[in-house]
PDB file of C-alpha atoms in Angstrom:
ATOM      1  CA  MET A 567       0.000   0.000   0.000  1.00 79.00           C
ATOM      2  CA  SER A 568       1.791   3.121  -1.246  1.00 96.00           C
ATOM      3  CA  VAL A 569       1.156   6.680   0.010  1.00 98.00           C
ATOM      4  CA  THR A 570       2.242  10.136  -1.107  1.00 98.00           C
ATOM      5  CA  VAL A 571       1.817  13.095   1.239  1.00 98.00           C
ATOM      6  CA  LEU A 572       1.371  16.355  -0.666  1.00 98.00           C
ATOM      7  CA  ILE A 573       2.338  19.673   0.930  1.00 97.00           C
ATOM      8  CA  PRO A 574       1.055  22.624  -1.124  1.00 96.00           C
ATOM      9  CA  HIS A 575       3.291  25.521  -0.143  1.00 95.00           C
ATOM     10  CA  HIS A 576       3.909  29.213  -0.717  1.00 92.00           C
ATOM     11  CA  ASN A 577       6.642  30.989   1.239  1.00 91.00           C
ATOM     12  CA  ARG A 578       6.567  30.508   5.050  1.00 91.00           C
ATOM     13  CA  ARG A 579       9.853  28.615   5.107  1.00 93.00           C
ATOM     14  CA  ASP A 580       9.519  28.390   8.893  1.00 94.00           C
ATOM     15  CA  LEU A 581       6.371  26.274   8.597  1.00 95.00           C
ATOM     16  CA  LEU A 582       7.955  23.942   6.090  1.00 94.00           C
ATOM     17  CA  ALA A 583      10.812  23.384   8.521  1.00 95.00           C
ATOM     18  CA  ARG A 584       8.286  22.029  11.072  1.00 96.00           C
ATOM     19  CA  VAL A 585       5.957  19.916   8.974  1.00 96.00           C
ATOM     20  CA  ILE A 586       8.605  17.946   7.057  1.00 96.00           C
ATOM     21  CA  PRO A 587      10.281  16.521  10.231  1.00 96.00           C
ATOM     22  CA  ALA A 588       6.819  15.744  11.661  1.00 96.00           C
ATOM     23  CA  LEU A 589       5.998  13.719   8.555  1.00 97.00           C
ATOM     24  CA  ALA A 590       9.376  11.988   8.694  1.00 96.00           C
ATOM     25  CA  ARG A 591       8.382  10.610  12.119  1.00 97.00           C
ATOM     26  CA  GLN A 592       5.184   8.957  10.828  1.00 98.00           C
ATOM     27  CA  THR A 593       4.837   5.263  11.611  1.00 97.00           C
ATOM     28  CA  ALA A 594       3.340   4.452   8.190  1.00 97.00           C
ATOM     29  CA  PRO A 595       5.667   4.322   5.146  1.00 96.00           C
ATOM     30  CA  HIS A 596       5.119   7.144   2.675  1.00 97.00           C
ATOM     31  CA  ARG A 597       6.829   9.638   0.397  1.00 96.00           C
ATOM     32  CA  VAL A 598       6.569  13.410   0.735  1.00 97.00           C
ATOM     33  CA  LEU A 599       6.107  15.796  -2.174  1.00 97.00           C
ATOM     34  CA  VAL A 600       6.285  19.562  -1.649  1.00 96.00           C
ATOM     35  CA  ILE A 601       4.494  21.509  -4.382  1.00 97.00           C
ATOM     36  CA  ASP A 602       5.981  24.967  -4.242  1.00 94.00           C
ATOM     37  CA  ASN A 603       3.741  27.771  -5.491  1.00 92.00           C
ATOM     38  CA  GLY A 604       6.488  30.200  -6.514  1.00 90.00           C
ATOM     39  CA  SER A 605       8.108  30.777  -3.113  1.00 92.00           C
ATOM     40  CA  THR A 606      10.767  33.470  -2.869  1.00 90.00           C
ATOM     41  CA  ASP A 607      11.932  33.003   0.733  1.00 90.00           C
ATOM     42  CA  GLY A 608      14.296  30.039   0.383  1.00 88.00           C
ATOM     43  CA  SER A 609      11.562  27.417   0.829  1.00 90.00           C
ATOM     44  CA  ARG A 610      12.639  25.514  -2.267  1.00 91.00           C
ATOM     45  CA  GLU A 611      16.221  25.293  -1.120  1.00 92.00           C
ATOM     46  CA  LEU A 612      15.085  24.104   2.307  1.00 91.00           C
ATOM     47  CA  ALA A 613      12.849  21.382   0.842  1.00 90.00           C
ATOM     48  CA  ALA A 614      15.649  20.230  -1.463  1.00 89.00           C
ATOM     49  CA  SER A 615      17.932  19.818   1.553  1.00 91.00           C
ATOM     50  CA  MET A 616      15.442  17.805   3.653  1.00 92.00           C
ATOM     51  CA  ASN A 617      15.226  14.564   1.692  1.00 87.00           C
ATOM     52  CA  VAL A 618      11.764  15.145   0.212  1.00 93.00           C
ATOM     53  CA  GLU A 619      10.618  15.439  -3.381  1.00 95.00           C
ATOM     54  CA  LEU A 620       9.988  18.899  -4.776  1.00 94.00           C
ATOM     55  CA  LEU A 621       7.716  20.082  -7.566  1.00 95.00           C
ATOM     56  CA  THR A 622       8.314  23.738  -8.400  1.00 94.00           C
ATOM     57  CA  LEU A 623       5.663  25.932 -10.016  1.00 95.00           C
ATOM     58  CA  PRO A 624       6.521  29.228 -11.747  1.00 91.00           C
ATOM     59  CA  GLY A 625       4.092  31.305  -9.632  1.00 89.00           C
ATOM     60  CA  ASN A 626       1.397  31.207  -6.975  1.00 91.00           C
ATOM     61  CA  PHE A 627      -1.627  29.665  -8.690  1.00 90.00           C
ATOM     62  CA  GLY A 628      -3.548  28.766  -5.548  1.00 91.00           C
ATOM     63  CA  PHE A 629      -4.112  25.712  -3.381  1.00 95.00           C
ATOM     64  CA  ALA A 630      -6.273  23.744  -5.837  1.00 97.00           C
ATOM     65  CA  TYR A 631      -3.820  24.123  -8.705  1.00 97.00           C
ATOM     66  CA  ALA A 632      -0.892  22.999  -6.542  1.00 97.00           C
ATOM     67  CA  VAL A 633      -2.730  19.954  -5.179  1.00 98.00           C
ATOM     68  CA  ASN A 634      -3.834  18.919  -8.664  1.00 98.00           C
ATOM     69  CA  ARG A 635      -0.290  19.088 -10.025  1.00 97.00           C
ATOM     70  CA  GLY A 636       0.822  16.968  -7.079  1.00 97.00           C
ATOM     71  CA  ILE A 637      -1.875  14.349  -7.686  1.00 97.00           C
ATOM     72  CA  GLU A 638      -0.981  14.192 -11.377  1.00 97.00           C
ATOM     73  CA  SER A 639       2.706  13.729 -10.672  1.00 95.00           C
ATOM     74  CA  THR A 640       2.347  10.668  -8.465  1.00 93.00           C
ATOM     75  CA  HIS A 641       0.774   7.226  -8.895  1.00 93.00           C
ATOM     76  CA  THR A 642       0.539   5.855  -5.357  1.00 97.00           C
ATOM     77  CA  ASP A 643      -2.548   4.036  -4.040  1.00 97.00           C
ATOM     78  CA  TRP A 644      -3.267   6.793  -1.526  1.00 98.00           C
ATOM     79  CA  VAL A 645      -2.766  10.564  -1.528  1.00 98.00           C
ATOM     80  CA  ALA A 646      -2.688  12.663   1.638  1.00 98.00           C
ATOM     81  CA  VAL A 647      -2.919  16.451   1.601  1.00 98.00           C
ATOM     82  CA  VAL A 648      -1.320  18.324   4.507  1.00 98.00           C
ATOM     83  CA  ASN A 649      -1.187  22.103   4.883  1.00 96.00           C
ATOM     84  CA  ASN A 650       2.205  23.567   5.711  1.00 95.00           C
ATOM     85  CA  ASP A 651       0.929  24.857   9.089  1.00 95.00           C
ATOM     86  CA  VAL A 652      -0.113  21.385  10.302  1.00 97.00           C
ATOM     87  CA  VAL A 653       1.942  19.178  12.646  1.00 97.00           C
ATOM     88  CA  PRO A 654       0.550  15.606  12.718  1.00 98.00           C
ATOM     89  CA  GLU A 655       1.193  13.176  15.553  1.00 98.00           C
ATOM     90  CA  GLN A 656       3.376  10.163  14.744  1.00 98.00           C
ATOM     91  CA  ASP A 657       0.500   7.741  14.105  1.00 98.00           C
ATOM     92  CA  TRP A 658      -1.717  10.224  12.230  1.00 98.00           C
ATOM     93  CA  LEU A 659      -1.226   8.637   8.803  1.00 98.00           C
ATOM     94  CA  GLU A 660      -1.353   5.057  10.079  1.00 98.00           C
ATOM     95  CA  ARG A 661      -4.679   5.637  11.821  1.00 98.00           C
ATOM     96  CA  LEU A 662      -6.221   7.197   8.715  1.00 98.00           C
ATOM     97  CA  LEU A 663      -5.038   4.287   6.580  1.00 98.00           C
ATOM     98  CA  ASN A 664      -6.512   1.810   9.054  1.00 97.00           C
ATOM     99  CA  ALA A 665      -9.932   3.424   8.599  1.00 97.00           C
ATOM    100  CA  ASP A 666      -9.971   1.825   5.118  1.00 91.00           C
ATOM    101  CA  ALA A 667     -12.430   4.427   3.814  1.00 98.00           C
ATOM    102  CA  PRO A 668     -12.416   6.218   0.433  1.00 98.00           C
ATOM    103  CA  PHE A 669     -11.228   9.294   2.302  1.00 98.00           C
ATOM    104  CA  ALA A 670     -10.603  10.145   5.941  1.00 98.00           C
ATOM    105  CA  CYS A 671      -9.661  13.007   8.223  1.00 98.00           C
ATOM    106  CA  GLY A 672      -8.852  13.290  11.905  1.00 98.00           C
ATOM    107  CA  LYS A 673      -9.060  15.638  14.855  1.00 98.00           C
ATOM    108  CA  LEU A 674      -7.330  19.000  14.419  1.00 98.00           C
ATOM    109  CA  LEU A 675      -6.288  20.861  17.563  1.00 97.00           C
ATOM    110  CA  GLN A 676      -5.575  24.566  17.804  1.00 95.00           C
ATOM    111  CA  GLU A 677      -1.852  25.142  18.017  1.00 94.00           C
ATOM    112  CA  ALA A 678      -2.323  28.100  20.362  1.00 92.00           C
ATOM    113  CA  ASP A 679      -4.667  26.118  22.648  1.00 94.00           C
ATOM    114  CA  PRO A 680      -4.524  22.325  22.116  1.00 95.00           C
ATOM    115  CA  ALA A 681      -7.387  21.843  24.578  1.00 96.00           C
ATOM    116  CA  ARG A 682      -9.669  23.299  21.899  1.00 95.00           C
ATOM    117  CA  LEU A 683     -10.549  22.044  18.455  1.00 96.00           C
ATOM    118  CA  ASP A 684      -9.437  23.748  15.312  1.00 95.00           C
ATOM    119  CA  GLY A 685     -11.911  21.429  13.634  1.00 94.00           C
ATOM    120  CA  SER A 686     -12.893  17.928  12.596  1.00 96.00           C
ATOM    121  CA  PHE A 687     -14.942  17.395   9.436  1.00 97.00           C
ATOM    122  CA  ASP A 688     -16.785  20.029   7.383  1.00 98.00           C
ATOM    123  CA  LEU A 689     -20.511  20.660   7.116  1.00 98.00           C
ATOM    124  CA  LEU A 690     -22.310  22.736   4.496  1.00 98.00           C
ATOM    125  CA  ALA A 691     -25.396  24.841   5.149  1.00 97.00           C
ATOM    126  CA  THR A 692     -27.939  25.109   2.347  1.00 96.00           C
ATOM    127  CA  GLY A 693     -27.111  28.817   2.140  1.00 95.00           C
ATOM    128  CA  GLY A 694     -23.670  27.946   0.742  1.00 96.00           C
ATOM    129  CA  ILE A 695     -21.831  28.625   4.019  1.00 96.00           C
ATOM    130  CA  ALA A 696     -19.478  25.926   5.309  1.00 96.00           C
ATOM    131  CA  TRP A 697     -18.609  25.265   8.955  1.00 96.00           C
ATOM    132  CA  ARG A 698     -15.547  23.447  10.266  1.00 95.00           C
ATOM    133  CA  ALA A 699     -17.419  21.301  12.774  1.00 96.00           C
ATOM    134  CA  GLY A 700     -16.317  21.821  16.356  1.00 94.00           C
ATOM    135  CA  HIS A 701     -14.100  24.843  15.764  1.00 93.00           C
ATOM    136  CA  GLY A 702     -13.299  26.415  19.126  1.00 92.00           C
ATOM    137  CA  TYR A 703     -15.079  23.737  21.169  1.00 93.00           C
ATOM    138  CA  PRO A 704     -13.391  21.586  23.871  1.00 94.00           C
ATOM    139  CA  ALA A 705     -11.334  18.906  22.140  1.00 94.00           C
ATOM    140  CA  ASP A 706     -12.196  16.199  24.678  1.00 93.00           C
ATOM    141  CA  ASP A 707     -15.961  16.444  24.190  1.00 93.00           C
ATOM    142  CA  PRO A 708     -17.318  12.960  23.313  1.00 93.00           C
ATOM    143  CA  GLU A 709     -18.971  14.425  20.199  1.00 93.00           C
ATOM    144  CA  TRP A 710     -15.550  14.974  18.613  1.00 95.00           C
ATOM    145  CA  SER A 711     -14.050  11.742  19.941  1.00 94.00           C
ATOM    146  CA  THR A 712     -16.484   9.420  18.196  1.00 96.00           C
ATOM    147  CA  PRO A 713     -15.694   7.952  14.750  1.00 97.00           C
ATOM    148  CA  ARG A 714     -18.382   8.607  12.151  1.00 97.00           C
ATOM    149  CA  GLU A 715     -19.225   8.675   8.470  1.00 98.00           C
ATOM    150  CA  ILE A 716     -18.734  12.088   6.841  1.00 98.00           C
ATOM    151  CA  GLN A 717     -19.490  13.859   3.567  1.00 97.00           C
ATOM    152  CA  PHE A 718     -16.787  16.546   3.628  1.00 97.00           C
ATOM    153  CA  ALA A 719     -13.135  16.124   4.623  1.00 98.00           C
ATOM    154  CA  PRO A 720     -11.175  19.372   5.005  1.00 97.00           C
ATOM    155  CA  MET A 721      -7.995  19.243   2.952  1.00 97.00           C
ATOM    156  CA  THR A 722      -6.162  20.898   5.796  1.00 96.00           C
ATOM    157  CA  ALA A 723      -5.046  17.359   6.637  1.00 98.00           C
ATOM    158  CA  ALA A 724      -6.797  14.410   4.990  1.00 98.00           C
ATOM    159  CA  LEU A 725      -6.177  11.113   3.197  1.00 98.00           C
ATOM    160  CA  PHE A 726      -7.778  10.030  -0.102  1.00 98.00           C
ATOM    161  CA  ARG A 727      -7.763   6.796  -2.045  1.00 98.00           C
ATOM    162  CA  ARG A 728      -6.529   7.519  -5.558  1.00 97.00           C
ATOM    163  CA  ASP A 729      -9.611   6.135  -7.256  1.00 97.00           C
ATOM    164  CA  VAL A 730     -11.717   8.820  -5.544  1.00 98.00           C
ATOM    165  CA  PHE A 731     -10.012  11.424  -7.742  1.00 98.00           C
ATOM    166  CA  GLU A 732     -10.463   9.182 -10.770  1.00 97.00           C
ATOM    167  CA  LYS A 733     -14.227   9.032 -10.112  1.00 98.00           C
ATOM    168  CA  ALA A 734     -14.925  12.554  -8.843  1.00 97.00           C
ATOM    169  CA  GLY A 735     -12.221  14.428 -10.732  1.00 97.00           C
ATOM    170  CA  LEU A 736      -9.499  16.722  -9.463  1.00 98.00           C
ATOM    171  CA  LEU A 737     -10.067  19.899  -7.473  1.00 98.00           C
ATOM    172  CA  ASP A 738     -11.827  22.715  -9.288  1.00 97.00           C
ATOM    173  CA  GLU A 739      -9.057  25.246  -9.924  1.00 97.00           C
ATOM    174  CA  THR A 740     -11.618  28.023 -10.391  1.00 95.00           C
ATOM    175  CA  PHE A 741     -11.833  28.121  -6.582  1.00 96.00           C
ATOM    176  CA  GLU A 742      -8.058  28.745  -6.254  1.00 94.00           C
ATOM    177  CA  SER A 743      -8.038  28.536  -2.434  1.00 92.00           C
ATOM    178  CA  TYR A 744     -10.821  27.990   0.128  1.00 95.00           C
ATOM    179  CA  LEU A 745     -13.932  25.796  -0.250  1.00 97.00           C
ATOM    180  CA  GLU A 746     -12.362  23.774  -3.064  1.00 97.00           C
ATOM    181  CA  ASP A 747     -12.459  20.827  -0.642  1.00 97.00           C
ATOM    182  CA  VAL A 748     -16.163  21.413   0.096  1.00 98.00           C
ATOM    183  CA  ASP A 749     -16.856  21.441  -3.642  1.00 98.00           C
ATOM    184  CA  PHE A 750     -14.903  18.189  -3.968  1.00 98.00           C
ATOM    185  CA  GLY A 751     -16.806  16.631  -1.062  1.00 98.00           C
ATOM    186  CA  LEU A 752     -20.103  17.634  -2.631  1.00 97.00           C
ATOM    187  CA  ARG A 753     -19.106  15.953  -5.886  1.00 97.00           C
ATOM    188  CA  CYS A 754     -18.146  12.819  -3.958  1.00 98.00           C
ATOM    189  CA  ALA A 755     -21.462  12.805  -2.070  1.00 97.00           C
ATOM    190  CA  LEU A 756     -23.385  13.096  -5.338  1.00 96.00           C
ATOM    191  CA  LEU A 757     -21.559   9.948  -6.488  1.00 97.00           C
ATOM    192  CA  GLY A 758     -22.375   8.148  -3.249  1.00 97.00           C
ATOM    193  CA  ILE A 759     -18.766   8.309  -1.991  1.00 98.00           C
ATOM    194  CA  ARG A 760     -18.495   8.988   1.744  1.00 98.00           C
ATOM    195  CA  GLY A 761     -15.525   9.167   4.054  1.00 98.00           C
ATOM    196  CA  ARG A 762     -14.663   8.629   7.691  1.00 98.00           C
ATOM    197  CA  TYR A 763     -13.834  10.889  10.617  1.00 98.00           C
ATOM    198  CA  VAL A 764     -11.069   9.246  12.694  1.00 98.00           C
ATOM    199  CA  PRO A 765     -10.661  11.197  15.964  1.00 98.00           C
ATOM    200  CA  GLU A 766      -7.635   9.134  17.016  1.00 98.00           C
ATOM    201  CA  ALA A 767      -5.710  10.647  14.074  1.00 98.00           C
ATOM    202  CA  VAL A 768      -4.603  13.883  15.717  1.00 98.00           C
ATOM    203  CA  ALA A 769      -2.741  16.899  14.374  1.00 98.00           C
ATOM    204  CA  THR A 770      -2.284  20.508  15.450  1.00 97.00           C
ATOM    205  CA  HIS A 771      -3.072  23.380  13.115  1.00 96.00           C
ATOM    206  CA  ARG A 772      -1.947  26.987  13.304  1.00 90.00           C
ATOM    207  CA  GLY A 773      -4.700  28.161  10.950  1.00 75.00           C
ATOM    208  CA  SER A 774      -4.673  30.696   8.090  1.00 59.00           C
ATOM    209  CA  ALA A 775      -0.909  30.954   8.409  1.00 44.00           C
ATOM    210  CA  THR A 776      -0.224  31.862   4.782  1.00 46.00           C
ATOM    211  CA  LEU A 777      -2.887  34.491   4.015  1.00 45.00           C
ATOM    212  CA  GLY A 778      -4.345  35.229   7.459  1.00 49.00           C
ATOM    213  CA  ALA A 779      -7.868  34.581   8.781  1.00 63.00           C
ATOM    214  CA  TRP A 780      -9.384  37.999   8.072  1.00 76.00           C
ATOM    215  CA  ARG A 781      -7.061  39.389   5.442  1.00 89.00           C
ATOM    216  CA  LYS A 782      -8.899  41.074   2.597  1.00 92.00           C
ATOM    217  CA  GLU A 783      -7.675  38.532   0.024  1.00 92.00           C
ATOM    218  CA  THR A 784      -8.880  35.647   2.216  1.00 92.00           C
ATOM    219  CA  VAL A 785     -12.309  37.239   2.576  1.00 95.00           C
ATOM    220  CA  ARG A 786     -12.560  37.975  -1.156  1.00 96.00           C
ATOM    221  CA  LEU A 787     -11.803  34.363  -2.059  1.00 96.00           C
ATOM    222  CA  ILE A 788     -14.195  32.855   0.498  1.00 96.00           C
ATOM    223  CA  SER A 789     -16.926  35.331  -0.425  1.00 96.00           C
ATOM    224  CA  ARG A 790     -16.565  34.541  -4.121  1.00 97.00           C
ATOM    225  CA  ASN A 791     -16.322  30.795  -3.586  1.00 97.00           C
ATOM    226  CA  GLN A 792     -19.482  30.681  -1.465  1.00 97.00           C
ATOM    227  CA  ILE A 793     -21.307  31.927  -4.549  1.00 96.00           C
ATOM    228  CA  LEU A 794     -19.380  29.557  -6.832  1.00 96.00           C
ATOM    229  CA  LEU A 795     -20.652  26.575  -4.806  1.00 96.00           C
ATOM    230  CA  VAL A 796     -24.247  27.670  -5.388  1.00 96.00           C
ATOM    231  CA  LYS A 797     -23.582  28.672  -8.974  1.00 95.00           C
ATOM    232  CA  LYS A 798     -21.984  25.334  -9.828  1.00 95.00           C
ATOM    233  CA  HIS A 799     -24.241  22.870  -8.015  1.00 96.00           C
ATOM    234  CA  TYR A 800     -27.689  24.377  -7.335  1.00 96.00           C
ATOM    235  CA  PRO A 801     -30.257  24.112 -10.158  1.00 94.00           C
ATOM    236  CA  SER A 802     -32.574  27.111 -10.529  1.00 91.00           C
ATOM    237  CA  ARG A 803     -35.365  25.254  -8.735  1.00 92.00           C
ATOM    238  CA  LEU A 804     -33.178  24.888  -5.648  1.00 93.00           C
ATOM    239  CA  VAL A 805     -31.973  28.500  -5.775  1.00 93.00           C
ATOM    240  CA  TRP A 806     -35.548  29.789  -5.734  1.00 93.00           C
ATOM    241  CA  ARG A 807     -36.648  27.280  -3.104  1.00 93.00           C
ATOM    242  CA  HIS A 808     -33.841  28.256  -0.728  1.00 94.00           C
ATOM    243  CA  ALA A 809     -33.533  31.931  -1.649  1.00 93.00           C
ATOM    244  CA  CYS A 810     -33.931  33.004   1.999  1.00 92.00           C
ATOM    245  CA  ARG A 811     -31.229  30.619   3.184  1.00 94.00           C
ATOM    246  CA  ILE A 812     -28.855  31.607   0.385  1.00 95.00           C
ATOM    247  CA  GLY A 813     -29.450  35.351   0.600  1.00 94.00           C
ATOM    248  CA  GLY A 814     -29.602  35.376   4.396  1.00 93.00           C
ATOM    249  CA  GLY A 815     -26.509  33.239   4.860  1.00 94.00           C
ATOM    250  CA  GLN A 816     -24.443  35.254   2.402  1.00 93.00           C
ATOM    251  CA  ALA A 817     -25.575  38.555   3.937  1.00 94.00           C
ATOM    252  CA  LEU A 818     -24.815  37.382   7.476  1.00 94.00           C
ATOM    253  CA  TRP A 819     -21.326  36.343   6.450  1.00 95.00           C
ATOM    254  CA  GLY A 820     -20.912  39.754   4.833  1.00 94.00           C
ATOM    255  CA  ALA A 821     -21.869  41.447   8.097  1.00 93.00           C
ATOM    256  CA  LEU A 822     -19.252  39.344   9.867  1.00 92.00           C
ATOM    257  CA  ALA A 823     -16.640  40.338   7.285  1.00 94.00           C
ATOM    258  CA  ALA A 824     -17.582  44.003   7.674  1.00 94.00           C
ATOM    259  CA  ARG A 825     -17.055  43.753  11.441  1.00 93.00           C
ATOM    260  CA  HIS A 826     -13.485  42.707  10.679  1.00 91.00           C
ATOM    261  CA  GLY A 827     -12.941  45.612   8.295  1.00 94.00           C
ATOM    262  CA  CYS A 828     -13.344  43.508   5.141  1.00 95.00           C
ATOM    263  CA  GLY A 829     -16.703  44.666   3.822  1.00 94.00           C
ATOM    264  CA  ILE A 830     -15.340  45.883   0.487  1.00 96.00           C
ATOM    265  CA  ALA A 831     -13.438  42.622  -0.019  1.00 96.00           C
ATOM    266  CA  TRP A 832     -16.685  40.730   0.669  1.00 96.00           C
ATOM    267  CA  MET A 833     -18.559  42.793  -1.940  1.00 96.00           C
ATOM    268  CA  SER A 834     -15.751  42.322  -4.452  1.00 97.00           C
ATOM    269  CA  GLY A 835     -15.855  38.553  -4.005  1.00 96.00           C
ATOM    270  CA  LYS A 836     -19.630  38.426  -4.324  1.00 96.00           C
ATOM    271  CA  TRP A 837     -19.531  40.497  -7.512  1.00 96.00           C
ATOM    272  CA  GLN A 838     -16.926  38.178  -9.038  1.00 95.00           C
ATOM    273  CA  GLY A 839     -18.932  35.097  -8.088  1.00 94.00           C
ATOM    274  CA  LEU A 840     -22.215  36.439  -9.454  1.00 92.00           C
ATOM    275  CA  LYS A 841     -20.857  37.147 -12.938  1.00 91.00           C
ATOM    276  CA  GLY A 842     -22.602  34.865 -15.394  1.00 85.00           C
ATOM    277  CA  PHE A 843     -24.914  33.461 -12.694  1.00 87.00           C
ATOM    278  CA  ARG A 844     -28.077  33.907 -14.765  1.00 81.00           C
ATOM    279  CA  ASP A 845     -26.523  32.195 -17.792  1.00 82.00           C
ATOM    280  CA  ARG A 846     -25.486  29.014 -15.995  1.00 87.00           C
ATOM    281  CA  ARG A 847     -26.978  25.608 -16.734  1.00 84.00           C
ATOM    282  CA  VAL A 848     -27.085  23.158 -13.828  1.00 88.00           C
ATOM    283  CA  ALA A 849     -28.590  19.725 -14.345  1.00 82.00           C
ATOM    284  CA  GLU A 850     -31.213  18.531 -11.874  1.00 82.00           C
ATOM    285  CA  ASN A 851     -29.975  16.020  -9.327  1.00 84.00           C
ATOM    286  CA  THR A 852     -32.444  14.834  -6.723  1.00 85.00           C
ATOM    287  CA  LYS A 853     -29.601  13.609  -4.509  1.00 93.00           C
ATOM    288  CA  LEU A 854     -28.475  17.197  -3.869  1.00 95.00           C
ATOM    289  CA  ASP A 855     -31.611  18.067  -1.885  1.00 94.00           C
ATOM    290  CA  ALA A 856     -31.015  15.191   0.533  1.00 95.00           C
ATOM    291  CA  ILE A 857     -27.273  15.886   0.838  1.00 97.00           C
ATOM    292  CA  LEU A 858     -27.828  19.541   1.736  1.00 96.00           C
ATOM    293  CA  ALA A 859     -30.701  18.769   4.093  1.00 95.00           C
ATOM    294  CA  GLU A 860     -28.634  16.154   5.947  1.00 97.00           C
ATOM    295  CA  SER A 861     -25.589  18.413   6.236  1.00 97.00           C
ATOM    296  CA  GLU A 862     -27.507  21.485   7.435  1.00 96.00           C
ATOM    297  CA  ALA A 863     -29.537  19.455   9.927  1.00 96.00           C
ATOM    298  CA  GLU A 864     -26.347  18.038  11.433  1.00 97.00           C
ATOM    299  CA  LEU A 865     -24.728  21.487  11.510  1.00 96.00           C
ATOM    300  CA  LEU A 866     -27.680  23.001  13.377  1.00 94.00           C
ATOM    301  CA  ARG A 867     -27.902  19.991  15.708  1.00 95.00           C
ATOM    302  CA  LEU A 868     -24.264  20.361  16.739  1.00 95.00           C
ATOM    303  CA  GLN A 869     -24.667  24.100  17.150  1.00 93.00           C
ATOM    304  CA  HIS A 870     -27.747  23.608  19.335  1.00 89.00           C
ATOM    305  CA  ARG A 871     -26.028  20.961  21.460  1.00 86.00           C
ATOM    306  CA  HIS A 872     -23.088  23.182  22.273  1.00 81.00           C
ATOM    307  CA  GLY A 873     -24.923  26.500  22.449  1.00 82.00           C
ATOM    308  CA  PRO A 874     -25.263  28.129  19.014  1.00 84.00           C
ATOM    309  CA  GLU A 875     -22.787  30.776  17.924  1.00 90.00           C
ATOM    310  CA  ARG A 876     -24.340  34.143  17.135  1.00 91.00           C
ATOM    311  CA  PHE A 877     -23.863  33.659  13.408  1.00 92.00           C
ATOM    312  CA  TRP A 878     -25.686  30.328  13.297  1.00 92.00           C
ATOM    313  CA  ARG A 879     -28.370  31.521  15.724  1.00 92.00           C
ATOM    314  CA  ALA A 880     -29.076  34.395  13.315  1.00 91.00           C
ATOM    315  CA  TYR A 881     -28.968  32.025  10.314  1.00 92.00           C
ATOM    316  CA  ARG A 882     -31.539  29.755  11.893  1.00 90.00           C
ATOM    317  CA  TRP A 883     -33.771  32.704  12.775  1.00 88.00           C
ATOM    318  CA  LEU A 884     -33.592  34.098   9.223  1.00 80.00           C
ATOM    319  CA  THR A 885     -34.305  30.762   7.565  1.00 76.00           C
TER     320      THR A 885
END
């Protein structure tokens, strides 16, 4: 059973110097491939000196592009994707492999406070807003320590069987960075491919280390890609049926962005995403209704169980 671990990377040489040794300590055999998105800070030289393979790209073309080039350049049975700001525990890869699922992800802890979750699996609200389930909640809560079937595995740190990409396709490079993994998970779910959450596979995550959590470029990309999810997957019937959820969810996220001084970036992203929206042609797929309903119901259940965040309380009230 052969495995390649892909590290999509752009600058942040300091992060690369942490994640490569952490992967070298893994108990499961694997190879490591760094896909460098045009770094200029000595990252390429560092990778070349650390006994890993290196694929150099001429510029920064985004996360999805880098991951796709990595997948295309290797032929192993399994492909793992690990962000450069992740530090997995020694048995992280072995535990994911033992799950023997089409794809799998584990428990991510906050680097600044390991007693709290950075996240687990992803969930998608019908309004086109994704939530990293458990973010900020106590890491030892039984909810996040129980293995379960999942629809969406965050590519922050996840393992995929190669044939999943052969069936569902590569990442959509239109997304560049952010929500490309949710789009991929949605395509998998439509094909009936589901993964596994393996809480024993633990890693720490710094979070938004390359672009920053509320940097204007981050907000623009997320704002645009929220619309791209709807634009790509929702037939007109579903858009009209869930207009309140879509409009309300997008507006609420815009209010949150504005609170962080990124209102103009949010508007810019929405404008870019809406271009050509009326001219799109999305085929009907009855499975999509059930997938979205299941994901949103689970999202709201988990929020209710732990005391809903203000954003999701407002979303539920609006919808």
